Every structure is written in C-alpha cells, then in structure tokens.
C-alpha cells in the first residue's frame, strides 16, 4: 500500500538532512535519479553506526553466528531457484493519458482498474487506468561483452541468497554446528514501482540479514527467540518502545518461502503511521532444498553425534539499514521551545551511540589561550570518537548548530579552563552543564556513550 507520511515533518526532515549533510538526492545537478539517495558526511556516520551496532550484536558478541560478504552479482540460476524470476512481481497499472505507472494496490487510485469510473491519481482523468500487468522487480544487466539472454544477470534483490549458496562453505570452514547463523550487510536493488517517502522505499538500499540454520522441529522455538532479540535491538537504538510493534503475517500475506512471519513495525507518524522496518521469517527448508535441486549439489548437514543427515530449516532476520536510519531520524527529530529564550531549537535527540558527532568543542572566546587549549582537547578526543571544533559565532548559536545534528555533548573552554584545567560539558537533552576536569573528559564522554 502506498501512503505518504505527515508532509510537514518528513519535508522538514528532508530539508534538514540536505542542509546539514546527512542525505542528498542522487545526481542532483542532473535533476536527480528517482528514489536513489546519497549519504553525506553526517549521514554516512549515522548509518555506519547503525550497521556497526547490528554487526556487533549479531556477529562479534556471539559465538554462534559467522559473518559473510557475498557478491552482488550471482549465477542467474540462483534467482530461478529462489523463486524471484517467476514470482518476485508486483501488479502494475498504467494511465493511458499521462503514462504514469502505479502499483495496482495504490490507495490513491479511486475505483477499480480497467473500469470507466477509475480515476488516475496523477492527471485526474477517468477510465484511463488499464488492467493490472505483472512486473518483475529485479534489475537486469549483462555480464561480458555480449548483450543477449544467455549473458543476463540480476542485481540481487535481497542479500539472503548469497548466504544460502555459501551455507556449507561457511559451516565447514568455521566448523560450526547447528544451530548457528550467517550474517551479512550489503546492497540490494529492487525496481520498485512506487518508491518514495525519502529513504523509506528506494530502488537501491542496504540490508542487514542473518540466516539461522536449525534442526527441523526446533524452528518455531528459534523463531520466537529471534523475534524478541530483534525487538530489543531496535529499542537499544533509542527507538521509543511505544513506536514499535509486531505485525503477524496472515496466510494471504505470507511470502512463497515462509512458514511463519512477523514484521517489526515502527510508527513513522503522519499518514505513513506504523510500517515494517524488519521481517523475521521462518523459511523452513525452502531455500536450501531449492538450491540443492537447481544446482544438483547436496546442501545437507551431517549431525555427527546422532549420525544422521538433514536439510536444516532457516529462521531469517532481515532489516533495512536505510529504513532503520529513517526510523532513527524520525524518532530523534524534535522542534521545541527553550525556557527563557525567544528562539526555539531543532534537535536530533539520537542515542549517543549512533550520533554522528559525539562532541562539539568550543573556546568561549577567540583569545586568552582558549582556542589553543580547545584545539588540543579536540585533537585528543578525536583519537576516540568524531569531534567538531567550532569557534565561530555566539556560543548559543554553536550549541544550536550541534543540537540540530544530534551531537550529545558540547565542551566549552573558558577562562577558568585556562587556569584550572576544567571545562563545562553541556548535555544536549537536559541542557545541564557539568564541570569536568579536562583529563577526565574522554572517559566522561565514553561512559555516557556506552550507557
Ligand atoms: N530476505 C527477506 C527480505 O528481503 P523483505 O521484507 O523484502 O525481506 C526486508 O525486506 C527489509 O528490507 C524490509 O523490512 C525493509 O527494511 C528493507 N527493504 C525492503 N525493500 C526496501 C526498499 N525498496 N527500500 C528500502 N528498504 C527496503
């Protein structure tokens, strides 16, 4: 279903993201590429922090999950086996008057396609929307110098298949025993008919996927386990618990490969409301069995202690890095008044762990040794986390500039700092100021980031 978010909040966020260097439209100087976005200096840090947190929680802190980075281009038979060549389709309708195309289930279309009363949401003409046609969402390209059907390859529409085809490689190389998982982060591409809502639905995006291989019969137990783990992870990013919920797929909604599926949804506000940010799927033995069948290679697991072979079942967790980044931005965005001040402030109240810049460092004035001391402090802190040094404009303005990009701590060097080595640390959210010894500053900030 295509919906639009509250135009004002999303519009203001898009404008802030561009102005402050989080996200730019791709190829903007040429008029832009439809629903493809580039991450600027702050956006790349924010998204990387989210991806690093995912990798840490899924790979580094566990001994039962291995990492992988499979290629985007895969053997074309992979996509026949996975069901994407035959089944990864959306019904598409076209207006014969304005030539615009829509998903057939787009709720902006009034009336039934291919009837005289149907109305085009773009040009407003009646009776011009035709019957739905099936449209495959995979991008095609050619491998090698000859452009023919024999050389057709696809840009992967999900990262999961790279994991399935490497299941035995990883299992044997790492000597893992079932249950265990394989995790990867990477680009995926879908020729979406109606992308939109900024980075919510795009044609090029990043997924963070983990496939957990289990003994058949234990799959629902692991499915329940991963649902809860993944919800906790989203909360750990600072997403407000009341903005998160599960949505269970009905029989009609279940993908061709799924025995059971839950989405984790986030409330983006406005008319977009609750939308999927992650899918947790019980895929049974669908994928490994299909790859066995299409490749002719065995992908079963030998359970040594019980001396038996079986094709494992898979519990998948699949989350979009870009969609999570949008959730984190929406969750953090605030416009508020400040007691005792005429001007309000815009704040991105990020969890300190994902904030692109951890500390702003300012000399109160540009004299009396303050810039020199502040420069030294900034250089020292930069060895540990990203820092922004700013000596231009009134101190209040410098605070506002950091609030707007979500910097959790601002360190001010004043006259007292030069004489006794202490600085003030202002907390972005409470606006409270602590006096901290400059040699304790690094630990003070690191402790607060980890909290
Ligand atoms: N391997 C299973 C799979 O790909 P999915 O529900 O199609 O499942 C998983 O996608 C996640 O990937 C979604 O929850 C969403 O966060 C992200 N995603 C999917 N399509 C997207 C798109 N066009 N733009 C941005 N993110 C997308």
Tab-separated table of C-alpha atoms and ligand atoms in Angstrom:
chain	number	residue	atom	x	y	z
A	1	UNK	CA	0.000	0.000	0.000
A	2	UNK	CA	1.403	3.417	-0.898
A	3	UNK	CA	0.960	6.063	1.763
A	4	UNK	CA	2.592	9.392	2.394
A	5	UNK	CA	3.961	10.463	5.738
A	6	UNK	CA	2.951	13.657	7.502
A	7	UNK	CA	4.156	16.063	4.802
A	8	UNK	CA	5.416	18.694	7.192
A	9	UNK	CA	7.629	16.522	9.477
A	10	UNK	CA	9.089	14.451	6.660
A	11	UNK	CA	9.577	17.555	4.499
A	12	UNK	CA	11.347	19.399	7.327
A	13	UNK	CA	13.493	16.350	7.985
A	14	UNK	CA	14.422	16.015	4.288
A	15	UNK	CA	15.380	19.678	4.214
A	16	UNK	CA	17.458	19.400	7.430
A	17	UNK	CA	19.168	16.263	6.068
A	18	UNK	CA	20.194	18.101	2.928
A	19	UNK	CA	21.200	21.371	4.621
A	20	UNK	CA	23.346	19.681	7.265
A	21	UNK	CA	24.885	16.982	5.077
A	22	UNK	CA	23.050	13.809	6.080
A	23	UNK	CA	21.373	12.822	2.806
A	24	UNK	CA	21.349	14.277	-0.719
A	25	UNK	CA	19.356	13.284	-3.765
A	26	UNK	CA	21.466	11.190	-6.146
A	27	UNK	CA	22.792	13.066	-9.217
A	28	UNK	CA	21.006	16.205	-8.074
A	29	UNK	CA	22.785	18.517	-10.541
A	30	UNK	CA	21.218	16.492	-13.373
A	31	UNK	CA	17.744	16.770	-11.894
A	32	UNK	CA	18.106	13.729	-9.611
A	33	UNK	CA	17.645	9.978	-10.027
A	34	UNK	CA	14.242	8.655	-8.988
A	35	UNK	CA	14.297	7.474	-5.392
A	36	UNK	CA	18.034	6.979	-5.063
A	37	UNK	CA	19.860	8.862	-2.307
A	38	UNK	CA	23.460	9.672	-1.374
A	39	UNK	CA	24.661	9.822	2.234
A	40	UNK	CA	26.686	12.947	3.068
A	41	UNK	CA	29.363	13.366	5.773
A	42	UNK	CA	26.959	13.062	8.729
A	43	UNK	CA	24.604	10.544	7.105
A	44	UNK	CA	27.395	8.103	6.357
A	45	UNK	CA	28.454	8.220	10.029
A	46	UNK	CA	24.897	7.720	11.287
A	47	UNK	CA	24.196	4.761	9.015
A	48	UNK	CA	27.610	3.238	9.713
A	49	UNK	CA	26.990	3.467	13.476
A	50	UNK	CA	23.684	1.610	12.999
A	51	UNK	CA	25.350	-1.057	10.845
A	52	UNK	CA	28.245	-1.416	13.315
A	53	UNK	CA	25.798	-1.894	16.175
A	54	UNK	CA	23.983	-4.595	14.201
A	55	UNK	CA	27.252	-6.360	13.323
A	56	UNK	CA	28.417	-6.184	16.936
A	57	UNK	CA	25.189	-7.613	18.308
A	58	UNK	CA	24.831	-10.314	15.623
A	59	UNK	CA	28.451	-11.349	14.970
A	60	UNK	CA	31.039	-10.025	17.439
A	61	UNK	CA	29.190	-10.683	20.679
A	62	UNK	CA	28.060	-14.206	19.692
A	63	UNK	CA	29.958	-17.398	19.062
A	64	UNK	CA	27.128	-18.987	17.039
A	65	UNK	CA	26.992	-16.503	14.130
A	66	UNK	CA	29.613	-16.019	11.398
A	67	UNK	CA	29.979	-13.021	9.065
A	68	UNK	CA	29.950	-13.092	5.245
A	69	UNK	CA	30.239	-10.605	2.396
A	70	UNK	CA	28.893	-12.286	-0.749
A	71	UNK	CA	28.954	-10.663	-4.213
A	72	UNK	CA	26.025	-8.689	-5.602
A	73	UNK	CA	26.158	-10.472	-8.987
A	74	UNK	CA	25.305	-14.157	-8.709
A	75	UNK	CA	24.700	-17.036	-11.104
A	76	UNK	CA	21.328	-16.376	-12.818
A	77	UNK	CA	20.055	-19.834	-11.798
A	78	UNK	CA	20.171	-18.645	-8.152
A	79	UNK	CA	17.171	-16.418	-8.897
A	80	UNK	CA	15.256	-19.208	-10.583
A	81	UNK	CA	15.827	-21.427	-7.559
A	82	UNK	CA	14.873	-18.690	-5.101
A	83	UNK	CA	11.583	-18.062	-6.924
A	84	UNK	CA	12.464	-14.464	-7.839
A	85	UNK	CA	12.469	-14.940	-11.638
A	86	UNK	CA	8.968	-16.406	-11.576
A	87	UNK	CA	7.448	-14.808	-8.510
A	88	UNK	CA	9.081	-11.519	-7.487
A	89	UNK	CA	6.397	-9.461	-9.173
A	90	UNK	CA	4.064	-6.624	-8.351
A	91	UNK	CA	0.838	-5.930	-10.257
A	92	UNK	CA	1.304	-2.682	-12.177
A	93	UNK	CA	-1.278	-0.411	-13.835
A	94	UNK	CA	-0.706	2.395	-16.328
A	95	UNK	CA	-2.693	5.529	-17.219
A	96	UNK	CA	-3.185	5.725	-20.990
A	97	UNK	CA	-3.486	9.519	-20.765
A	98	UNK	CA	-0.480	10.664	-18.679
A	99	UNK	CA	1.523	7.394	-18.987
A	100	UNK	CA	2.216	7.320	-15.229
A	101	UNK	CA	2.500	3.847	-13.668
A	102	UNK	CA	1.254	2.764	-10.255
A	103	UNK	CA	1.108	-0.363	-8.158
A	104	UNK	CA	-2.355	-1.824	-8.637
A	105	UNK	CA	-2.934	-1.659	-4.835
A	106	UNK	CA	-2.006	2.051	-4.614
A	107	UNK	CA	-4.696	3.527	-2.352
A	108	UNK	CA	-4.604	6.831	-4.266
A	109	UNK	CA	-6.369	5.104	-7.199
A	110	UNK	CA	-10.094	5.653	-6.836
A	111	UNK	CA	-12.186	2.825	-8.303
A	112	UNK	CA	-11.359	-0.479	-9.996
A	113	UNK	CA	-8.642	-0.505	-12.703
A	114	UNK	CA	-9.957	-1.159	-16.234
A	115	UNK	CA	-13.447	0.235	-15.428
A	116	UNK	CA	-14.897	3.539	-16.725
A	117	UNK	CA	-15.106	5.024	-13.212
A	118	UNK	CA	-11.482	4.515	-12.188
A	119	UNK	CA	-9.604	7.795	-11.714
A	120	UNK	CA	-5.899	8.440	-12.320
A	121	UNK	CA	-4.314	9.914	-9.150
A	122	UNK	CA	-1.846	11.878	-11.267
A	123	UNK	CA	-3.776	13.525	-14.147
A	124	UNK	CA	-7.295	13.038	-12.719
A	125	UNK	CA	-8.734	11.541	-15.943
A	126	UNK	CA	-11.470	8.908	-15.576
A	127	UNK	CA	-11.391	5.484	-17.211
A	128	UNK	CA	-7.740	5.718	-18.298
A	129	UNK	CA	-6.202	3.225	-15.830
A	130	UNK	CA	-5.792	-0.135	-17.575
A	131	UNK	CA	-5.873	-3.718	-16.297
A	132	UNK	CA	-3.026	-4.844	-13.979
A	133	UNK	CA	0.054	-6.487	-15.531
A	134	UNK	CA	2.709	-8.446	-13.624
A	135	UNK	CA	6.012	-6.567	-13.346
A	136	UNK	CA	9.255	-8.218	-12.155
A	137	UNK	CA	11.113	-6.047	-9.633
A	138	UNK	CA	14.608	-7.352	-10.381
A	139	UNK	CA	17.107	-5.132	-12.224
A	140	UNK	CA	18.724	-6.924	-15.148
A	141	UNK	CA	22.123	-6.335	-16.638
A	142	UNK	CA	24.599	-8.236	-18.860
A	143	UNK	CA	27.808	-9.978	-17.952
A	144	UNK	CA	30.567	-9.956	-20.559
A	145	UNK	CA	30.665	-8.136	-23.905
A	146	UNK	CA	27.551	-9.702	-25.475
A	147	UNK	CA	24.117	-8.377	-24.563
A	148	UNK	CA	21.843	-11.380	-25.038
A	149	UNK	CA	19.628	-13.557	-22.873
A	150	UNK	CA	22.480	-16.013	-22.265
A	151	UNK	CA	24.506	-13.272	-20.544
A	152	UNK	CA	21.674	-11.833	-18.423
A	153	UNK	CA	22.482	-11.395	-14.740
A	154	UNK	CA	20.492	-9.689	-11.999
A	155	UNK	CA	21.354	-7.176	-9.318
A	156	UNK	CA	20.413	-9.083	-6.157
A	157	UNK	CA	17.016	-8.084	-4.737
A	158	UNK	CA	17.998	-9.469	-1.277
A	159	UNK	CA	21.300	-10.484	0.297
A	160	UNK	CA	19.933	-13.748	1.732
A	161	UNK	CA	20.662	-15.924	-1.317
A	162	UNK	CA	24.407	-15.234	-1.037
A	163	UNK	CA	24.198	-16.827	2.416
A	164	UNK	CA	22.287	-19.947	1.309
A	165	UNK	CA	24.662	-20.783	-1.537
A	166	UNK	CA	27.596	-20.436	0.907
A	167	UNK	CA	25.959	-22.400	3.722
A	168	UNK	CA	28.295	-25.394	3.539
A	169	UNK	CA	31.418	-23.297	2.755
A	170	UNK	CA	30.910	-21.287	5.935
A	171	UNK	CA	29.814	-24.238	8.074
A	172	UNK	CA	32.811	-26.360	7.116
A	173	UNK	CA	35.385	-23.539	7.239
A	174	UNK	CA	34.219	-22.309	10.663
A	175	UNK	CA	33.410	-25.825	11.997
A	176	UNK	CA	30.103	-24.529	13.340
A	177	UNK	CA	27.463	-26.958	14.480
A	178	UNK	CA	23.752	-26.468	14.095
A	179	UNK	CA	22.164	-24.290	15.424
A	180	UNK	CA	24.273	-21.467	14.008
A	181	UNK	CA	23.821	-18.412	11.809
A	182	UNK	CA	25.442	-16.451	8.984
A	183	UNK	CA	25.115	-12.662	8.862
A	184	UNK	CA	25.834	-10.113	6.192
A	185	UNK	CA	25.298	-6.467	5.350
A	186	UNK	CA	25.078	-5.384	1.735
A	187	UNK	CA	23.342	-3.581	-1.085
A	188	UNK	CA	20.124	-4.865	-2.620
A	189	UNK	CA	18.233	-3.498	-5.614
A	190	UNK	CA	14.528	-3.516	-6.458
A	191	UNK	CA	12.899	-1.748	-9.368
A	192	UNK	CA	10.052	-0.597	-7.111
A	193	UNK	CA	7.009	0.734	-8.985
A	194	UNK	CA	6.196	3.331	-6.374
A	195	UNK	CA	9.261	4.097	-4.304
A	196	UNK	CA	9.071	7.132	-2.063
A	197	UNK	CA	8.866	8.706	1.351
A	198	UNK	CA	12.530	9.718	1.224
A	199	UNK	CA	14.754	6.720	2.108
A	200	UNK	CA	11.796	4.560	3.207
A	201	UNK	CA	11.345	2.769	-0.130
A	202	UNK	CA	14.155	3.182	-2.631
A	203	UNK	CA	15.475	1.282	-5.626
A	204	UNK	CA	18.960	0.795	-4.160
A	205	UNK	CA	19.224	0.075	-0.445
A	206	UNK	CA	21.192	-1.846	2.148
A	207	UNK	CA	20.007	-4.882	4.057
A	208	UNK	CA	21.348	-6.425	7.254
A	209	UNK	CA	20.323	-10.074	7.095
A	210	UNK	CA	21.016	-13.084	9.256
A	211	UNK	CA	20.043	-16.657	8.407
A	212	UNK	CA	19.956	-19.011	11.416
A	213	UNK	CA	20.180	-22.719	10.495
A	214	UNK	CA	18.332	-25.028	12.881
A	215	UNK	CA	17.221	-28.622	13.237
A	216	UNK	CA	13.685	-29.155	11.811
A	217	UNK	CA	11.217	-29.202	14.690
A	218	UNK	CA	13.158	-26.591	16.692
A	219	UNK	CA	12.370	-23.820	14.183
A	220	UNK	CA	9.403	-22.231	15.993
A	221	UNK	CA	11.380	-22.047	19.244
A	222	UNK	CA	14.179	-20.148	17.435
A	223	UNK	CA	11.649	-18.039	15.568
A	224	UNK	CA	10.223	-16.815	18.899
A	225	UNK	CA	13.734	-16.240	20.233
A	226	UNK	CA	14.794	-14.096	17.252
A	227	UNK	CA	11.588	-12.052	17.253
A	228	UNK	CA	12.300	-10.925	20.808
A	229	UNK	CA	16.034	-10.380	20.240
A	230	UNK	CA	15.388	-8.193	17.241
A	231	UNK	CA	12.760	-6.060	19.004
A	232	UNK	CA	15.219	-5.494	21.876
A	233	UNK	CA	17.864	-4.401	19.350
A	234	UNK	CA	15.607	-1.712	17.899
A	235	UNK	CA	14.893	-0.459	21.417
A	236	UNK	CA	18.637	-0.352	22.085
A	237	UNK	CA	18.976	2.140	19.198
A	238	UNK	CA	16.824	4.517	21.217
A	239	UNK	CA	13.598	3.910	19.227
A	240	UNK	CA	10.725	4.631	21.624
A	241	UNK	CA	9.134	1.312	22.697
A	242	UNK	CA	5.616	2.698	22.112
A	243	UNK	CA	6.538	3.371	18.472
A	244	UNK	CA	7.474	-0.302	17.916
A	245	UNK	CA	5.155	-3.255	17.462
A	246	UNK	CA	4.906	-6.690	15.843
A	247	UNK	CA	2.668	-7.464	12.901
A	248	UNK	CA	1.965	-11.135	12.213
A	249	UNK	CA	1.567	-12.089	8.546
A	250	UNK	CA	-1.772	-13.646	7.699
A	251	UNK	CA	-1.891	-16.684	5.380
A	252	UNK	CA	-2.574	-14.331	2.437
A	253	UNK	CA	0.402	-12.103	3.309
A	254	UNK	CA	2.962	-14.910	3.739
A	255	UNK	CA	5.750	-14.926	1.103
A	256	UNK	CA	6.106	-18.078	-1.004
A	257	UNK	CA	9.037	-19.265	1.125
A	258	UNK	CA	7.644	-18.542	4.600
A	259	UNK	CA	6.052	-20.919	7.128
A	260	UNK	CA	5.554	-18.031	9.583
A	261	UNK	CA	6.483	-14.357	9.522
A	262	UNK	CA	6.345	-11.315	11.777
A	263	UNK	CA	7.242	-7.761	10.828
A	264	UNK	CA	8.693	-5.358	13.328
A	265	UNK	CA	6.925	-2.086	12.606
A	266	UNK	CA	7.875	1.467	13.578
A	267	UNK	CA	5.440	4.368	13.822
A	268	UNK	CA	6.756	6.950	11.342
A	269	UNK	CA	3.900	9.313	12.273
A	270	UNK	CA	1.593	11.237	9.959
A	271	UNK	CA	-0.369	9.186	7.457
A	272	UNK	CA	2.582	6.791	6.974
A	273	UNK	CA	1.978	5.518	10.523
A	274	UNK	CA	3.238	2.059	11.501
A	275	UNK	CA	5.333	0.461	8.742
A	276	UNK	CA	7.647	-2.553	8.500
A	277	UNK	CA	11.314	-1.970	9.261
A	278	UNK	CA	12.313	-5.626	9.743
A	279	UNK	CA	10.982	-9.044	8.808
A	280	UNK	CA	11.531	-12.187	10.918
A	281	UNK	CA	10.737	-15.260	8.835
A	282	UNK	CA	10.608	-18.996	9.369
A	283	UNK	CA	11.673	-20.126	5.879
A	284	UNK	CA	11.672	-23.864	6.635
A	285	UNK	CA	13.935	-25.810	4.242
A	286	UNK	CA	12.605	-23.964	1.177
A	287	UNK	CA	15.836	-22.213	0.164
A	288	UNK	CA	18.399	-24.932	0.806
A	289	UNK	CA	16.157	-27.577	-0.823
A	290	UNK	CA	15.623	-25.433	-3.908
A	291	UNK	CA	19.343	-24.726	-4.266
A	292	UNK	CA	20.052	-28.461	-3.919
A	293	UNK	CA	17.523	-29.156	-6.641
A	294	UNK	CA	18.688	-26.446	-9.062
A	295	UNK	CA	22.462	-26.826	-8.531
A	296	UNK	CA	22.480	-30.616	-8.211
A	297	UNK	CA	24.792	-30.204	-5.167
A	298	UNK	CA	23.984	-31.565	-1.694
A	299	UNK	CA	23.395	-28.867	0.910
A	300	UNK	CA	22.504	-31.117	3.830
A	301	UNK	CA	24.102	-31.155	7.238
A	302	UNK	CA	25.683	-34.165	8.920
A	303	UNK	CA	24.702	-34.330	12.564
A	304	UNK	CA	27.678	-36.350	13.845
A	305	UNK	CA	26.567	-37.140	17.410
A	306	UNK	CA	23.250	-38.546	16.123
A	307	UNK	CA	24.732	-39.955	12.910
A	308	UNK	CA	22.086	-38.505	10.622
A	309	UNK	CA	21.778	-36.078	7.710
A	310	UNK	CA	19.128	-33.425	7.205
A	311	UNK	CA	18.440	-30.188	5.345
A	312	UNK	CA	18.312	-27.519	8.060
A	313	UNK	CA	15.412	-25.116	8.496
A	314	UNK	CA	16.144	-21.393	8.377
A	315	UNK	CA	14.971	-18.587	10.641
A	316	UNK	CA	15.763	-15.274	8.954
A	317	UNK	CA	16.018	-11.776	10.378
A	318	UNK	CA	16.049	-9.121	7.641
A	319	UNK	CA	16.277	-5.410	8.371
A	320	UNK	CA	16.843	-2.428	6.073
A	321	UNK	CA	19.785	-0.214	7.066
A	322	UNK	CA	18.270	2.796	5.278
A	323	UNK	CA	14.779	2.265	6.653
A	324	UNK	CA	16.212	1.910	10.162
A	325	UNK	CA	18.201	5.105	9.584
A	326	UNK	CA	14.942	6.879	8.664
A	327	UNK	CA	13.263	5.471	11.792
A	328	UNK	CA	16.174	6.735	13.914
A	329	UNK	CA	15.936	10.192	12.289
A	330	UNK	CA	12.141	10.439	12.687
A	331	UNK	CA	12.348	9.166	16.275
A	332	UNK	CA	15.030	11.769	17.115
A	333	UNK	CA	13.550	14.810	15.356
A	334	UNK	CA	12.187	17.491	17.700
A	335	UNK	CA	11.305	21.148	17.443
A	336	UNK	CA	10.997	22.669	20.900
A	337	UNK	CA	10.939	25.940	22.763
A	338	UNK	CA	13.646	26.693	25.309
A	339	UNK	CA	12.779	28.254	28.689
A	340	UNK	CA	13.973	31.849	28.881
A	341	UNK	CA	14.804	32.093	25.163
A	342	UNK	CA	12.819	33.594	22.282
A	343	UNK	CA	14.142	31.254	19.632
A	344	UNK	CA	13.240	27.585	19.809
A	345	UNK	CA	15.582	24.825	18.759
A	346	UNK	CA	15.580	21.865	16.398
A	347	UNK	CA	17.132	18.782	17.949
A	348	UNK	CA	18.033	15.354	16.674
A	349	UNK	CA	17.948	13.548	20.003
A	350	UNK	CA	19.916	10.497	18.848
A	351	UNK	CA	21.052	7.800	21.237
A	352	UNK	CA	24.676	8.921	21.852
A	353	UNK	CA	25.972	5.625	20.444
A	354	UNK	CA	24.569	6.345	16.958
A	355	UNK	CA	25.122	10.134	16.897
A	356	UNK	CA	27.467	11.013	14.003
A	357	UNK	CA	29.462	13.526	16.095
A	358	UNK	CA	29.927	12.716	19.776
A	359	UNK	CA	31.243	16.065	20.997
A	360	UNK	CA	31.447	19.697	19.937
A	361	UNK	CA	34.417	21.594	21.366
A	362	UNK	CA	34.255	25.386	21.628
A	363	UNK	CA	36.514	28.094	23.055
A	364	UNK	CA	34.214	30.625	24.766
A	365	UNK	CA	36.078	33.493	23.076
A	366	UNK	CA	38.862	33.639	20.498
A	367	UNK	CA	41.565	34.954	22.877
A	368	UNK	CA	43.378	34.433	26.189
A	369	UNK	CA	44.675	30.960	25.267
A	370	UNK	CA	41.176	29.445	24.947
A	371	UNK	CA	41.374	28.484	21.218
A	372	UNK	CA	44.765	26.809	21.766
A	373	UNK	CA	43.526	24.755	24.733
A	374	UNK	CA	40.255	23.870	22.966
A	375	UNK	CA	42.160	22.785	19.830
A	376	UNK	CA	44.374	20.497	21.953
A	377	UNK	CA	41.326	18.991	23.703
A	378	UNK	CA	39.546	18.396	20.356
A	379	UNK	CA	42.652	16.723	18.881
A	380	UNK	CA	42.948	14.438	21.920
A	381	UNK	CA	39.252	13.419	21.811
A	382	UNK	CA	39.418	12.779	18.036
A	383	UNK	CA	41.606	9.761	18.768
A	384	UNK	CA	38.496	8.160	20.309
A	385	UNK	CA	35.424	9.454	18.505
A	386	UNK	CA	34.313	12.094	15.938
A	387	UNK	CA	34.550	15.649	17.269
A	388	UNK	CA	33.598	19.015	15.767
A	389	UNK	CA	35.646	22.103	16.679
A	390	UNK	CA	33.807	25.400	16.332
A	391	UNK	CA	34.982	28.899	17.306
A	392	UNK	CA	32.655	30.978	15.122
A	393	UNK	CA	29.635	32.960	16.344
A	394	UNK	CA	27.928	33.314	19.705
A	395	UNK	CA	28.124	30.274	21.997
A	396	UNK	CA	24.312	29.850	21.892
A	397	UNK	CA	24.423	29.561	18.098
A	398	UNK	CA	27.186	26.985	18.288
A	399	UNK	CA	25.071	24.902	20.679
A	400	UNK	CA	22.078	25.146	18.311
A	401	UNK	CA	24.158	24.010	15.331
A	402	UNK	CA	25.228	20.896	17.248
A	403	UNK	CA	21.699	20.239	18.600
A	404	UNK	CA	20.418	20.179	15.027
A	405	UNK	CA	22.824	17.383	14.037
A	406	UNK	CA	22.347	15.449	17.268
A	407	UNK	CA	25.717	15.956	18.992
A	408	UNK	CA	25.114	14.726	22.554
A	409	UNK	CA	27.863	16.731	24.331
A	410	UNK	CA	29.265	20.232	23.893
A	411	UNK	CA	32.511	21.067	25.658
A	412	UNK	CA	33.232	24.725	26.357
A	413	UNK	CA	36.670	26.021	27.242
A	414	UNK	CA	36.505	29.273	29.246
A	415	UNK	CA	38.759	31.479	31.356
A	416	UNK	CA	38.623	29.038	34.287
A	417	UNK	CA	39.693	26.201	31.989
A	418	UNK	CA	42.940	28.000	31.191
A	419	UNK	CA	43.743	28.432	34.892
A	420	UNK	CA	42.478	25.166	36.436
A	421	UNK	CA	42.087	22.720	33.511
A	422	UNK	CA	38.333	22.166	33.969
A	423	UNK	CA	35.750	22.568	31.172
A	424	UNK	CA	31.958	22.654	31.023
A	425	UNK	CA	30.134	19.762	29.366
A	426	UNK	CA	26.600	20.591	28.243
A	427	UNK	CA	24.127	17.758	27.792
A	428	UNK	CA	22.072	18.121	24.574
A	429	UNK	CA	18.849	16.766	26.098
A	430	UNK	CA	18.783	18.118	29.663
A	431	UNK	CA	20.773	21.295	28.823
A	432	UNK	CA	22.516	20.729	32.181
A	433	UNK	CA	26.169	21.694	32.412
A	434	UNK	CA	28.763	19.699	34.346
A	435	UNK	CA	32.198	20.991	35.282
A	436	UNK	CA	34.685	18.247	34.354
A	437	UNK	CA	38.483	18.048	34.615
A	438	UNK	CA	39.825	18.009	31.058
A	439	UNK	CA	41.917	14.898	31.768
A	440	UNK	CA	38.655	13.084	32.735
A	441	UNK	CA	36.776	14.339	29.673
A	442	UNK	CA	37.416	11.381	27.370
A	443	UNK	CA	36.219	8.837	29.979
A	444	UNK	CA	33.242	11.035	30.902
A	445	UNK	CA	32.023	11.091	27.293
A	446	UNK	CA	32.820	7.412	26.612
A	447	UNK	CA	30.872	6.368	29.728
A	448	UNK	CA	27.850	8.368	28.584
A	449	UNK	CA	28.023	6.983	25.021
A	450	UNK	CA	28.088	3.410	26.329
A	451	UNK	CA	25.192	3.991	28.738
B	1	LIG	N1	15.288	-11.672	2.645
B	1	LIG	C1	13.984	-11.270	3.016
B	1	LIG	C2	13.640	-9.934	2.565
B	1	LIG	O1	14.323	-9.342	1.744
B	1	LIG	P1	11.817	-8.069	2.781
B	1	LIG	O2	10.688	-7.943	3.770
B	1	LIG	O3	11.506	-7.984	1.337
B	1	LIG	O4	12.538	-9.437	3.154
B	1	LIG	C3	13.469	-6.882	4.414
B	1	LIG	O5	12.897	-6.961	3.121
B	1	LIG	C4	13.721	-5.439	4.810
B	1	LIG	O6	14.465	-4.763	3.798
B	1	LIG	C5	12.447	-4.602	4.966
B	1	LIG	O7	11.887	-4.781	6.259
B	1	LIG	C6	12.966	-3.183	4.764
B	1	LIG	O8	13.543	-2.681	5.968
B	1	LIG	C7	14.081	-3.383	3.742
B	1	LIG	N2	13.593	-3.054	2.382
B	1	LIG	C8	12.939	-3.862	1.529
B	1	LIG	N3	12.656	-3.214	0.378
B	1	LIG	C9	13.153	-1.947	0.517
B	1	LIG	C10	13.192	-0.790	-0.325
B	1	LIG	N4	12.701	-0.794	-1.559
B	1	LIG	N5	13.786	0.332	0.160
B	1	LIG	C11	14.330	0.352	1.398
B	1	LIG	N6	14.328	-0.711	2.222
B	1	LIG	C12	13.752	-1.849	1.807
